[in-house]
mmCIF file of C-alpha atoms in Angstrom:
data_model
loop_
_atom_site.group_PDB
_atom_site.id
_atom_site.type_symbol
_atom_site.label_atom_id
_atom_site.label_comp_id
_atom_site.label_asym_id
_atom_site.label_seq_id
_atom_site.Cartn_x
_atom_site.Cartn_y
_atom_site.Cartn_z
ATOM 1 C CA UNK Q 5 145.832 38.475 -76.200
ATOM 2 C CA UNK Q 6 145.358 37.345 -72.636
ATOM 3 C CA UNK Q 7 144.328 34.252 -73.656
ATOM 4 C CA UNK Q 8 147.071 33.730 -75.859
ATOM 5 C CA UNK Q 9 149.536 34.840 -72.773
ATOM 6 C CA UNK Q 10 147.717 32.341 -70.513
ATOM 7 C CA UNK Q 11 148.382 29.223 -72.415
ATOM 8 C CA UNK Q 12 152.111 30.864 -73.251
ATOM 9 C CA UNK Q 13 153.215 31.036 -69.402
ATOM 10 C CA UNK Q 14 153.911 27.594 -68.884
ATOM 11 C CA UNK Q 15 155.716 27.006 -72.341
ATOM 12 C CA UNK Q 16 157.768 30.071 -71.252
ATOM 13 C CA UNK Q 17 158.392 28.750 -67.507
ATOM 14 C CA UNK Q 18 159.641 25.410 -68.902
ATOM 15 C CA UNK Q 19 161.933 26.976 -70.913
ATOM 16 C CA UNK Q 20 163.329 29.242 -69.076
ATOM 17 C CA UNK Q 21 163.790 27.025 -65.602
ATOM 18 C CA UNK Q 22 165.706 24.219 -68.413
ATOM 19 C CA UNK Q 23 167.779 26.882 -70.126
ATOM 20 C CA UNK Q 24 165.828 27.477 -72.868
ATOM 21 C CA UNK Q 25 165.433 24.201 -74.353
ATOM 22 C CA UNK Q 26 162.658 24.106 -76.637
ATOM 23 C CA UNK Q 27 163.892 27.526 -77.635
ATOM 24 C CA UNK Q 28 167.142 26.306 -78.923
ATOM 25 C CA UNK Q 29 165.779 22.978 -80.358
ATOM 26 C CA UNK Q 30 163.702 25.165 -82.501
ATOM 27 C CA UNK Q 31 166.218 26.984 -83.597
ATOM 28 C CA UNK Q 32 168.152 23.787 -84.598
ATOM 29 C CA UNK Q 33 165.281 22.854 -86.525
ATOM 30 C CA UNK Q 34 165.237 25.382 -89.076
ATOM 31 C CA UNK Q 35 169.547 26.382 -88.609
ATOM 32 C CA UNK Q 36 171.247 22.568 -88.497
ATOM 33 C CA UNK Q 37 168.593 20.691 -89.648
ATOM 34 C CA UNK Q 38 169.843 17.882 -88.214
ATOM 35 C CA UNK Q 39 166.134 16.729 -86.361
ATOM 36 C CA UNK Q 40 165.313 14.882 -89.351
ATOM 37 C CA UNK Q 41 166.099 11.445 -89.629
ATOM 38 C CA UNK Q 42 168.313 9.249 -91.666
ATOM 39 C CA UNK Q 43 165.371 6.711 -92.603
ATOM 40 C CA UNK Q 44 163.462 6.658 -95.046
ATOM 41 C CA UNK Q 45 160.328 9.217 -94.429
ATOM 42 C CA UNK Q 46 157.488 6.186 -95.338
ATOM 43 C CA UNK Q 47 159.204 4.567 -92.343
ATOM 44 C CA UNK Q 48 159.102 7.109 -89.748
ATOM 45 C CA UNK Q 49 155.578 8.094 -90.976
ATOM 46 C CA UNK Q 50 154.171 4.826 -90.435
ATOM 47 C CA UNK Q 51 156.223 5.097 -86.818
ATOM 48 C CA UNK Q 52 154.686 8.041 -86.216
ATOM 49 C CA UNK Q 53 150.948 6.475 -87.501
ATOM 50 C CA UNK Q 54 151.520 3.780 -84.808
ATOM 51 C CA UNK Q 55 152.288 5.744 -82.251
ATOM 52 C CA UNK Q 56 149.133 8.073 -82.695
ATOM 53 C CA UNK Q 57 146.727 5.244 -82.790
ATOM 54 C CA UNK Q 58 148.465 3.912 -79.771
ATOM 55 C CA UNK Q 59 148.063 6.458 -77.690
ATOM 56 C CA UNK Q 60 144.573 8.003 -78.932
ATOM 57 C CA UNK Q 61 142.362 4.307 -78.836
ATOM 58 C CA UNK Q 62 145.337 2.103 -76.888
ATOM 59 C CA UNK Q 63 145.998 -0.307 -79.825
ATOM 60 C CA UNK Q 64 148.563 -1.921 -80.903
ATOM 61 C CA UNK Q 65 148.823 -1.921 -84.611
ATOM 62 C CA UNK Q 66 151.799 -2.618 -87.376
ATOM 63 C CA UNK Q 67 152.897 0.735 -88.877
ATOM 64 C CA UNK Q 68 151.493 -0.042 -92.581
ATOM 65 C CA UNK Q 69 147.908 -0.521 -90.277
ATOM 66 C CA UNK Q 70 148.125 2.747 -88.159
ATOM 67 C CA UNK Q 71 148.817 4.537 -91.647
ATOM 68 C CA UNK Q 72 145.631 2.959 -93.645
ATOM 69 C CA UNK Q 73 143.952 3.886 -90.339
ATOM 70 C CA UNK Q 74 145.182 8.090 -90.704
ATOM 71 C CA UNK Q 75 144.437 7.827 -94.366
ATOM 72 C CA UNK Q 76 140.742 6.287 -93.755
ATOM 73 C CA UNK Q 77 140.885 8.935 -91.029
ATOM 74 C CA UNK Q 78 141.200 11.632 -93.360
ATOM 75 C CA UNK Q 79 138.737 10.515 -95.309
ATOM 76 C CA UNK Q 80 136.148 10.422 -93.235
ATOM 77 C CA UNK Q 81 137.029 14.061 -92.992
ATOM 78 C CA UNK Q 82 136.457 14.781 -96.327
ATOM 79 C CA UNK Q 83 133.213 12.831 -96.284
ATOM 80 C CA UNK Q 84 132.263 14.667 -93.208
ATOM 81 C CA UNK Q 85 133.235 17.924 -94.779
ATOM 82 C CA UNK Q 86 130.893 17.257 -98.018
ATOM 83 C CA UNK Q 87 127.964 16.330 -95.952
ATOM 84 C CA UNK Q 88 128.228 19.145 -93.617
ATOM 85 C CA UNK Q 89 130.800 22.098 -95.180
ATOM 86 C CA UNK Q 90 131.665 22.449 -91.931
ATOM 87 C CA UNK Q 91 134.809 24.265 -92.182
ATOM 88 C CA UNK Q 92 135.396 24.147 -88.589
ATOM 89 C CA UNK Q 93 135.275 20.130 -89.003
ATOM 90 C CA UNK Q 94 137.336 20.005 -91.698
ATOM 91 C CA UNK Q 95 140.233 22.504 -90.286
ATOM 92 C CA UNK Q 96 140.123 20.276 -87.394
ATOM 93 C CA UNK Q 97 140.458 16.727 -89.137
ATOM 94 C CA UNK Q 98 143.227 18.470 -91.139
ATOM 95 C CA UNK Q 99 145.553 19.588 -89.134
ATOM 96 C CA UNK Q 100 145.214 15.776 -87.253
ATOM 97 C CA UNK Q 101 146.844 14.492 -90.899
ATOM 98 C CA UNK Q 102 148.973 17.434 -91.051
ATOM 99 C CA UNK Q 103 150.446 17.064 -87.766
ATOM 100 C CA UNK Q 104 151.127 13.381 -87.811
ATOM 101 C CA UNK Q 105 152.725 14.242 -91.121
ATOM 102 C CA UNK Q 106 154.703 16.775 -89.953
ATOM 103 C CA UNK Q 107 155.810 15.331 -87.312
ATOM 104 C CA UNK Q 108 157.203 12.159 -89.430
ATOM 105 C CA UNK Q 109 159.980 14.513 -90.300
ATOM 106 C CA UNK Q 110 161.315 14.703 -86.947
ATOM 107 C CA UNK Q 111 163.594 11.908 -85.063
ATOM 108 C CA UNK Q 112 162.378 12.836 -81.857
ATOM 109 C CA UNK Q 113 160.581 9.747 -80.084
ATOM 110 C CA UNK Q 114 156.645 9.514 -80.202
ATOM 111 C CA UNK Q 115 156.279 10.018 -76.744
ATOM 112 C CA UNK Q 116 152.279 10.400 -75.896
ATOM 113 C CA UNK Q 117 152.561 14.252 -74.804
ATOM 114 C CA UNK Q 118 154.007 14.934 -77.956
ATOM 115 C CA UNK Q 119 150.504 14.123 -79.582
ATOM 116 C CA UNK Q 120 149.008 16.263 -77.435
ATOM 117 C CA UNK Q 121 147.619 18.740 -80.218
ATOM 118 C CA UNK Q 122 146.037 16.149 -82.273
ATOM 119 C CA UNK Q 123 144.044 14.372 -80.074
ATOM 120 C CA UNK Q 124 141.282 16.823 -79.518
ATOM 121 C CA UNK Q 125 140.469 16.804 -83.257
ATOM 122 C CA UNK Q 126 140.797 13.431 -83.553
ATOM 123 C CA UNK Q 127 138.459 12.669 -81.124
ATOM 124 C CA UNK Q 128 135.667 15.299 -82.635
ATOM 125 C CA UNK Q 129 135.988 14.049 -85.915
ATOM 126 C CA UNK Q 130 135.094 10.384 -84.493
ATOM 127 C CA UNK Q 131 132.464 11.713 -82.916
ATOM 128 C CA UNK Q 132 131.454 13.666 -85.356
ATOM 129 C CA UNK Q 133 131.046 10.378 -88.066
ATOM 130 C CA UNK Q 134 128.443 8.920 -85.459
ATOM 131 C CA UNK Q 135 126.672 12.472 -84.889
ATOM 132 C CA UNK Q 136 125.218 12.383 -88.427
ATOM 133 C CA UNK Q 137 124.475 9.403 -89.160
ATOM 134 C CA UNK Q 138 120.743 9.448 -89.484
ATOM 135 C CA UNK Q 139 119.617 5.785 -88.629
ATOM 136 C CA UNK Q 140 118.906 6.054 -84.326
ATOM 137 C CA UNK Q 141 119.182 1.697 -84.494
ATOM 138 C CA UNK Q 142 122.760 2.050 -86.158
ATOM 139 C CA UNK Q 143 124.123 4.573 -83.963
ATOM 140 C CA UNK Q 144 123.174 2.060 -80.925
ATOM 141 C CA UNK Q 145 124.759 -0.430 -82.700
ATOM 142 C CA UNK Q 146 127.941 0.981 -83.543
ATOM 143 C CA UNK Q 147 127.842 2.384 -80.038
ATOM 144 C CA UNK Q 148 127.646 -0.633 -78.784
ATOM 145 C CA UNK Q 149 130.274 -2.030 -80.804
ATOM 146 C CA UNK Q 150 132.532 0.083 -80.248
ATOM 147 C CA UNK Q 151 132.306 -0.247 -76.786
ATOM 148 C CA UNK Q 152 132.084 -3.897 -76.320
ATOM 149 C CA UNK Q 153 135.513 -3.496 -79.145
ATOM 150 C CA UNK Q 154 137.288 -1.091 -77.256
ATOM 151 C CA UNK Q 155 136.294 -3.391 -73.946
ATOM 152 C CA UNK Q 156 137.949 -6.806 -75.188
ATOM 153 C CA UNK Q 157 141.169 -5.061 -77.012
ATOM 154 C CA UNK Q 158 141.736 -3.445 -73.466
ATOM 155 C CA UNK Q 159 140.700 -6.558 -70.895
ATOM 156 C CA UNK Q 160 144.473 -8.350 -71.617
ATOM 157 C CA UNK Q 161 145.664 -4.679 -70.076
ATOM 158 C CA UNK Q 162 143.516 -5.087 -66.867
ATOM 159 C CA UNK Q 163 146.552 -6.704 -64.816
ATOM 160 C CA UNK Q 164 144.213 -7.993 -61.913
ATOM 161 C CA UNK Q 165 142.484 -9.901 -64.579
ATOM 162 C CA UNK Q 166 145.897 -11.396 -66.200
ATOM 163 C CA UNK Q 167 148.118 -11.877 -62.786
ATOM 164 C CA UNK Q 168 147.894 -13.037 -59.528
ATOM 165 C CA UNK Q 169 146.473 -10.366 -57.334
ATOM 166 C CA UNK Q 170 148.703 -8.431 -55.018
ATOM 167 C CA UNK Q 171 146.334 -8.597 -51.813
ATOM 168 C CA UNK Q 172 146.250 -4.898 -51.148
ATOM 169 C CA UNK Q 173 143.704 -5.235 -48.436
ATOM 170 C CA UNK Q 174 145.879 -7.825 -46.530
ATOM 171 C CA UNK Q 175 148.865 -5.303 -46.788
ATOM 172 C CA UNK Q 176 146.438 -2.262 -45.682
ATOM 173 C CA UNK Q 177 145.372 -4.795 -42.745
ATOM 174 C CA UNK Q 178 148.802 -5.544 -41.717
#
């Protein structure tokens, strides 16, 4: 109970300083139902694939992609799940696909917050793949793969690597 009550305090401070906000828009959700779009749901699932994968490994993918990358996602839950029967595991990579489709129903934007619950499980379940694999020479390997991947997809971000630089230490000097 109190640790239910700690993580509520916030939720119930936000709402109440902005006039109970999320209150009412979950009301609407299940009274108007008018927070579901007029597109078609394959479209605003695979807008709301992309915008997962964007904000949980920084990539930019099409929306068909960022789909074939939730459903490859969920099974490597399953496999997980048979190798292990780890119902922890499989609760957790479950309510990832769950949420993202879920949250295809709704026409709010993907804003990265809003992913907030997913990522955690994500994340483990990722983890997780490499955890039990058995081979010690494959798991450096994809480590080091994945690194040196996630490295050169994110080096075009780096802006002092892209742009001129902007001479901060002149400007502190000055």
């Amino acid at each position: 109970a109190a640790a239910l009550l700690l993580f509520s305090v916030p939720l119930i401070l936000f709402d109440l300083r902005h006039g109970f906000l999320n209150s009412k828009n979950f009301i609407k959700l299940f009274t108007e139902g008018n927070v579901i779009e007029n597109t078609s749901y394959f479209t605003r699932l695979g807008d709301t694939s992309q915008g997962f994968i964007r904000h949980a490994l920084q990539l930019e993918l099409e929306p068909m992609l960022a789909m074939v990358v939730i459903f490859a996602f969920a099974l490597l839950t399953y496999a997980i799940y048979t190798k292990t029967r780890s119902k922890l595991l499989l609760f957790l990579g479950g309510s990832v696909v769950l949420y993202i489709l879920g949250f295809a129903l709704l026409q709010s934007p993907r804003h990265i917050h809003y992913f907030g619950p997913a990522y955690v499980g994500f994340y483990l379940i990722l983890s997780s793949a490499i955890m039990f694999m058995k081979d010690k020479t494959m798991i450096r390997a994809l480590g080091v793969l994945i690194l040196s991947g996630f490295a050169l997809l994110q080096l075009p971000k780096y802006y002092f690597f892209t742009q001129a630089p902007n001479h901060q230490i002149r400007h502190a000097r000055e």
